[in-house]
Coordinates of C-alpha atoms and ligand atoms in Angstrom, one line a residue:
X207 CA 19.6 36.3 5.1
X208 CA 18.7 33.2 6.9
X209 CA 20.7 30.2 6.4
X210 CA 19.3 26.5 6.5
X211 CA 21.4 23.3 6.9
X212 CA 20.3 19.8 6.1
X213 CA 22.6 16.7 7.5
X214 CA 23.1 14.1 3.8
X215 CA 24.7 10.6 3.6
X216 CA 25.6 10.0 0.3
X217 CA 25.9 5.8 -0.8
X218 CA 26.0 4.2 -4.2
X219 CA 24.3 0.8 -4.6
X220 CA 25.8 -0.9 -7.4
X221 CA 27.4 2.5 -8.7
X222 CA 23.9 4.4 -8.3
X223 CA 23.8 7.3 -5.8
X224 CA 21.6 7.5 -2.9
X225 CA 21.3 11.2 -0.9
X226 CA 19.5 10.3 2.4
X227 CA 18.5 13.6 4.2
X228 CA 19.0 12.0 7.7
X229 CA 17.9 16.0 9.5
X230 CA 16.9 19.1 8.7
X231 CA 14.1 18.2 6.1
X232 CA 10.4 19.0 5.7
X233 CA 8.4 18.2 8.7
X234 CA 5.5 16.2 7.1
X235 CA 3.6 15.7 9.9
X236 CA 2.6 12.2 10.6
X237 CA -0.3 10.3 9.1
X238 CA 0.7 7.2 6.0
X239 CA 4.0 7.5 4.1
X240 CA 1.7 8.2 0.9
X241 CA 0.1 11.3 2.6
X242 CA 2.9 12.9 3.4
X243 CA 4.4 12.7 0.2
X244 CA 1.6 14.5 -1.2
X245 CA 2.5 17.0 1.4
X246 CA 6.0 16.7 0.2
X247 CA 5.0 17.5 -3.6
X248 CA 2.8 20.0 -2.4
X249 CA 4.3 22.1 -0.1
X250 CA 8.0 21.0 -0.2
X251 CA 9.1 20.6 -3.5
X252 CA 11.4 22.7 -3.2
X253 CA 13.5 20.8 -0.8
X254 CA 13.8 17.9 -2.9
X255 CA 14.8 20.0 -6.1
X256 CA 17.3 21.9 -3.5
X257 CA 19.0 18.4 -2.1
X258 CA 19.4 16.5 -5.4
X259 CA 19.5 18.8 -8.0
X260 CA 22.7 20.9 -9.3
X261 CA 24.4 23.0 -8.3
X262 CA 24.9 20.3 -5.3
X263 CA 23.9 17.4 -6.9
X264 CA 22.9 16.3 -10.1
X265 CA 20.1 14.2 -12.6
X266 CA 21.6 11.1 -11.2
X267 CA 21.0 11.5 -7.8
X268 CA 18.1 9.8 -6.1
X269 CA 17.1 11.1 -2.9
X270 CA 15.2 9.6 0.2
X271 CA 13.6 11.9 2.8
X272 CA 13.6 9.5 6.5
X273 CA 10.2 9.9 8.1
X274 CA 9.1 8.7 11.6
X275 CA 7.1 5.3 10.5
X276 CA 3.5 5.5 11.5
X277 CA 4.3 1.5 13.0
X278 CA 6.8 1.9 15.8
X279 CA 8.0 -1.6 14.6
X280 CA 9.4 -0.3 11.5
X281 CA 13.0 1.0 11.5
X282 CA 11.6 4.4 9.2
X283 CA 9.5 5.3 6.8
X284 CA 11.1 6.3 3.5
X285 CA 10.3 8.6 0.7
X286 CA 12.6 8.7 -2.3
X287 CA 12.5 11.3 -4.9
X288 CA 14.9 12.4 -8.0
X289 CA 15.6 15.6 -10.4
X290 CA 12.0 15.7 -11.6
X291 CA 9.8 14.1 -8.7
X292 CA 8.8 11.3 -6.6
X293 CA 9.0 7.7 -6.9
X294 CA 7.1 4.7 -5.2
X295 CA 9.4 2.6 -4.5
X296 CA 13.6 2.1 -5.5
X297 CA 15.2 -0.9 -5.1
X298 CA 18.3 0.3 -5.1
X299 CA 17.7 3.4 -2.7
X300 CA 16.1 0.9 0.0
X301 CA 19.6 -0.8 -0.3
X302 CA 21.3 2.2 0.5
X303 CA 19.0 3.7 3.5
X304 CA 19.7 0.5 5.4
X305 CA 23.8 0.9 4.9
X306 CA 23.2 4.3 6.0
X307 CA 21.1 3.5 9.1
X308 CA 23.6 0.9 9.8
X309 CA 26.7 4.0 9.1
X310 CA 24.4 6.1 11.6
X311 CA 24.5 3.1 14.1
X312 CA 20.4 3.5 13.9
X313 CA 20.4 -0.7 12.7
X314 CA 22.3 -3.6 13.4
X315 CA 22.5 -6.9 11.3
X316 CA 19.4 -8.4 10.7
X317 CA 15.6 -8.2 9.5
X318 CA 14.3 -4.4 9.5
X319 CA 10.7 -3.2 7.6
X320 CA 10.9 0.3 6.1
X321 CA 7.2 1.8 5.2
X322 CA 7.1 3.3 1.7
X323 CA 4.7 5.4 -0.4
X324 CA 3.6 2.2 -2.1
X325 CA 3.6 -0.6 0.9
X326 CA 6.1 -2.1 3.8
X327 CA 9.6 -3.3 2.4
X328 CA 11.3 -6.1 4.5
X329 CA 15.2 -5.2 4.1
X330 CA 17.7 -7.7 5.7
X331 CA 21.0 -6.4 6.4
X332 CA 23.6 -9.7 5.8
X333 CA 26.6 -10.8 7.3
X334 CA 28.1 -9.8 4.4
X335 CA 26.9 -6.5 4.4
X336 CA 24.7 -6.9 1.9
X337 CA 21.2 -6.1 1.6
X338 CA 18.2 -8.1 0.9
X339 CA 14.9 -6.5 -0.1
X340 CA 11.4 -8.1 0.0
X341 CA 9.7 -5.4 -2.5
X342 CA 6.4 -4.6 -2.7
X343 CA 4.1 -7.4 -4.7
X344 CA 4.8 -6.8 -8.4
X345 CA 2.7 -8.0 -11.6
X346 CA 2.5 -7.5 -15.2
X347 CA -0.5 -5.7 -16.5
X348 CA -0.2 -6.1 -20.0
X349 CA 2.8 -8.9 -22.8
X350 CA 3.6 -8.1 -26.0
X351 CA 2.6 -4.6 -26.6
X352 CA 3.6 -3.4 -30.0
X353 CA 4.1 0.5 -30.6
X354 CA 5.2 2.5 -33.3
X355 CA 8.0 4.8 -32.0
X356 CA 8.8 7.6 -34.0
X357 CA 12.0 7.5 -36.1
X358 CA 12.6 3.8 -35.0
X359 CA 9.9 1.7 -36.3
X360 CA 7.9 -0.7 -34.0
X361 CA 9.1 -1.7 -30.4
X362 CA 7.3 -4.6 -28.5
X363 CA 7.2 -4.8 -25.0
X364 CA 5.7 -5.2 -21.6
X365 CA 4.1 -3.0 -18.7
X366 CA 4.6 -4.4 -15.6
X367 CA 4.5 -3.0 -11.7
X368 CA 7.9 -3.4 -9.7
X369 CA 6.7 -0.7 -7.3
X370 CA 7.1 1.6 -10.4
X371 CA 5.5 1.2 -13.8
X372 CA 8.2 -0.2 -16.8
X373 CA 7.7 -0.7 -20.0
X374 CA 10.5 -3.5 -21.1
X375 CA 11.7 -4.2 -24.3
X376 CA 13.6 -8.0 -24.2
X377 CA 15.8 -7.2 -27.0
X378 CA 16.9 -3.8 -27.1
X379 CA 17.8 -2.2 -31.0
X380 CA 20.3 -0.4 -29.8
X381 CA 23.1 -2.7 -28.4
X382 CA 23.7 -2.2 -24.4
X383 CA 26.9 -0.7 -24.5
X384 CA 28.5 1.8 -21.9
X385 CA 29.6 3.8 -24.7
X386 CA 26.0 3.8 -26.2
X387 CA 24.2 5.9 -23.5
X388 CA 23.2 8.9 -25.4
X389 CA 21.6 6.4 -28.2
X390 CA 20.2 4.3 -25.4
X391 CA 18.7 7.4 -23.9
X392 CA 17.1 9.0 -27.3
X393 CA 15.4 5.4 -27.5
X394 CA 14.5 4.5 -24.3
X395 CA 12.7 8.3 -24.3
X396 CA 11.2 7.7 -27.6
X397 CA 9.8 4.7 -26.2
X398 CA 8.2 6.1 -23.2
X399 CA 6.9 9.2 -25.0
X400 CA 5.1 6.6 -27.3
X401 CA 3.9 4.4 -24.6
X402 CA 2.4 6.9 -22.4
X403 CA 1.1 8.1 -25.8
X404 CA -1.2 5.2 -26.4
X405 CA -3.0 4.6 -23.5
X406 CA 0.1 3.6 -20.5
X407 CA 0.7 7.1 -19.1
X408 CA 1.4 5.2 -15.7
X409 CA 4.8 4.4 -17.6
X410 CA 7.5 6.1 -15.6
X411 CA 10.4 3.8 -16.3
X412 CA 11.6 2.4 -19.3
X413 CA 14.0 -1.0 -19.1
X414 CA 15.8 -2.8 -22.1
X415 CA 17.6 -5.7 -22.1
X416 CA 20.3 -7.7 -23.9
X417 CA 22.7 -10.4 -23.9
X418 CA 24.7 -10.7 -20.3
X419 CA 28.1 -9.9 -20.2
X420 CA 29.4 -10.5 -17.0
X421 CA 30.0 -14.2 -15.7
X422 CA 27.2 -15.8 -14.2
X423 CA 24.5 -12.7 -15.1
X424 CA 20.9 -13.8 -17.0
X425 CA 21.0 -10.7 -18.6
X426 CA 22.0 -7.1 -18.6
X427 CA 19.6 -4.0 -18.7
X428 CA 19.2 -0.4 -19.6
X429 CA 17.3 1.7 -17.5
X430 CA 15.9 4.9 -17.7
X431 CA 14.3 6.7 -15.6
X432 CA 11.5 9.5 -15.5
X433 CA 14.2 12.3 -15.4
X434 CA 15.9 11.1 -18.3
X435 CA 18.7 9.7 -16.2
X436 CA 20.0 6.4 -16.6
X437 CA 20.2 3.9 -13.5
X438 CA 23.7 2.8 -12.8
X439 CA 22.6 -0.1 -10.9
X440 CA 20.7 -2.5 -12.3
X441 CA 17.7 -1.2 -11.0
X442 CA 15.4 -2.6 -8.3
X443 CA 12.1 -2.4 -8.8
X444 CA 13.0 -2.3 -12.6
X445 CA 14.2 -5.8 -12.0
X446 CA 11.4 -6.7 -9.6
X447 CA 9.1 -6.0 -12.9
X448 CA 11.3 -8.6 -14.8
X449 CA 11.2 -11.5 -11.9
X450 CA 7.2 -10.4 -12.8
X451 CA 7.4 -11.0 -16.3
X452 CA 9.6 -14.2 -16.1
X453 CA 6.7 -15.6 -13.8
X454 CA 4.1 -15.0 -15.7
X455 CA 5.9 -16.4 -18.8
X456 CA 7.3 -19.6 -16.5
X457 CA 10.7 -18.5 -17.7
X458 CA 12.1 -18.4 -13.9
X459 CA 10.7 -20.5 -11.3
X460 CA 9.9 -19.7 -7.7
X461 CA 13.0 -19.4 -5.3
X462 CA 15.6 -19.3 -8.9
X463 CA 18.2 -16.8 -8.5
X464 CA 18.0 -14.4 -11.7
X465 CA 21.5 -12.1 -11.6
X466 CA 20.3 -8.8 -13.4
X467 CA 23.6 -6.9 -14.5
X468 CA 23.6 -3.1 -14.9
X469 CA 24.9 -1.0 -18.4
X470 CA 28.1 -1.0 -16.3
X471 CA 28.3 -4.3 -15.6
X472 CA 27.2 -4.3 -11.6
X473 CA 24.8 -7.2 -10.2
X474 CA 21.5 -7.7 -8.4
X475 CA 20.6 -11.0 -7.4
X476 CA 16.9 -11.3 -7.7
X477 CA 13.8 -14.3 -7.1
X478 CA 10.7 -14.6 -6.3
X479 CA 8.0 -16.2 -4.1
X480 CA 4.2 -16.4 -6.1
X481 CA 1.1 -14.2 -4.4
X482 CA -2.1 -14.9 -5.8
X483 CA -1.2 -14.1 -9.3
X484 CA 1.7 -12.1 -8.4
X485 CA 5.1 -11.8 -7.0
X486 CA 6.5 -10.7 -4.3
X487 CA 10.2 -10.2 -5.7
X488 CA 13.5 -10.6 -3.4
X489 CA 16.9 -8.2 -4.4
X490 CA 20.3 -8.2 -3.0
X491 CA 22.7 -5.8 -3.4
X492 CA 25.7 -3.9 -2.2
X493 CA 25.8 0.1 -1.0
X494 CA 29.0 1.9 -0.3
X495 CA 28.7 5.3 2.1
X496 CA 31.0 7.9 0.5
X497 CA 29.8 10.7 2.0
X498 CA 28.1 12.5 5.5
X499 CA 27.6 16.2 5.1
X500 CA 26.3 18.9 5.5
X501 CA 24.4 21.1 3.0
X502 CA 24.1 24.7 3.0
X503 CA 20.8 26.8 1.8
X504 CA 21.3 30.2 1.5
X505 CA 18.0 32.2 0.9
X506 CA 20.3 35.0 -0.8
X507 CA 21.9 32.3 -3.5
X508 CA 19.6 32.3 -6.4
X509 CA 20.2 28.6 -7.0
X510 CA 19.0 28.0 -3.6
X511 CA 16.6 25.8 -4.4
X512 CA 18.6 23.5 -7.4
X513 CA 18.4 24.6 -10.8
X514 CA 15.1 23.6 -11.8
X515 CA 13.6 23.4 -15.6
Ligands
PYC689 O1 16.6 0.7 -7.9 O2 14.4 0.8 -8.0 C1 15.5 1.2 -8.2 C2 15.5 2.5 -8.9 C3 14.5 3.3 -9.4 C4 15.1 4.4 -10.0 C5 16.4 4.4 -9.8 N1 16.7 3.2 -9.1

């Protein structure tokens, strides 16, 4: 039976994983980053339920498939996916696919523009070895929208476009505790399936927030995302979508640092510059590589292709 490999880097960014398939992926062809990911979903899909979902990954995982850029001034193009699909953009993944290209020796310090599904990110690569994302621009689309959610009463909240679609709820019913996941995942759900109910179906993402608890944090979130897994990290385009919201509610001025802290208490600092009447959001973060390997396909191993629903 014939045997395929595929070379992985593994990073967390602010405790959330990052698999970047660095060779041995689909070829996509060339053409924009938003074609070939239709060519991805189409044709490919089984790749990215092979690379990130059991038996050698997991719901968690977030993957990102490197792609010549169609712009020879970009360092790559970029197209991140998780257990159920594809997203537009991830904050937190664009953080670790520049501490990977910088692992692979492919990037030094410094300004680098990655091409995504939904626009060019700028990433800068600190001193400090942190990373700096200029996101796509971000809005809010529609404030205070009140739903009735099924077995817990009415929920207001906000859509807004971080380069995903959120719904965010400022005070979360459920408090955001570590040890609270499983509640905060049977509301955040309940909340999307009743959003998407009524009219938002672009709502992927679903974000609540709470008192901070860490020193010198605004806030602290709970995010879930489309495959009912919860983001570690604080989320970037999730908090992109808030540095949205604050602007349009004059709660954070332009260039104001907003620290965004995760359910397990890790940081993104975020700001924002105005665009017309949106944002174009800025997010610093941290990765850490943990792993460079090598994955195995077996065409004769039933679970070849990731345990799929
Ligand atoms: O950091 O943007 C993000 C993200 C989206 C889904 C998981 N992380």
């Amino acid at each position: 039976m014939p045997t395929k490999t595929i070379r992985v880097i593994d990073s967390h960014t602010a405790g959330e994983p990052t698999r970047v398939i660095v060779s041995g992926g689909p070829d996509l062809g060339t053409g924009p980053i938003s074609e070939r990911l239709e060519r991805f979903r189409r044709d490919f899909d089984h790749f990215r339920s092979a690379v990130v979902n059991e038996p050698r990954g997991s719901d968690v995982v977030v993957g990102a498939l490197l792609c010549e850029p169609t712009d020879p001034t970009c360092a790559a193009g970029v197209i991140f996916f998780n257990n159920v699909g594809y997203l537009g953009m991830c904050g937190h993944g664009t953080i670790g696919v520049v501490e990977t290209l910088h692992h692979l020796g492919k990037i030094g310090k410094g300004v680098h523009r990655l091409e995504t599904p939904v626009g060019l990110v700028t990433a800068t690569l600190n001193e400090d070895q942190t990373v700096t994302v200029e996101n796509v621009e971000s809005h809010r689309t529609a404030k205070a929208v009140t739903i009735q959610v099924p077995g817990h009463g009415s929920v207001t909240g906000d859509v807004a476009w971080g380069g995903n679609w959120f719904f965010l709820v400022s005070e979360s019913a459920v408090p955001l505790k570590l040890g609270r996941v499983e509640e905060l995942t049977t509301f955040a759900w309940a909340i999307r399936q009743a959003v998407n109910a009524q009219g938002y179906p672009e709502v992927d993402h679903v974000e609540l927030f709470g008192p901070a608890i860490e020193p010198g944090a605004h806030s602290r979130n709970f995010v879930l995302c489309p495959g009912r897994a919860y983001d570690r990290s604080p989320c970037g385009t999730g908090t992109s979508a808030k540095l949205a919201c604050l602007a349009a509610d004059g709660k954070l001025q332009e260039g104001d640092v907003w620290v965004q802290e995760s359910i397990i208490g890790s940081t993104f600092r975020g700001s924002y510059r105005h665009q017309g009447s949106a944002v174009i959001p800025t997010i610093t973060g941290r990765a850490y590589v943990n792993a460079d390997s090598t994955q195995i396909l077996h065409e004769s191993d039933p679970f070849c292709w990731g345990i799929r629903g």
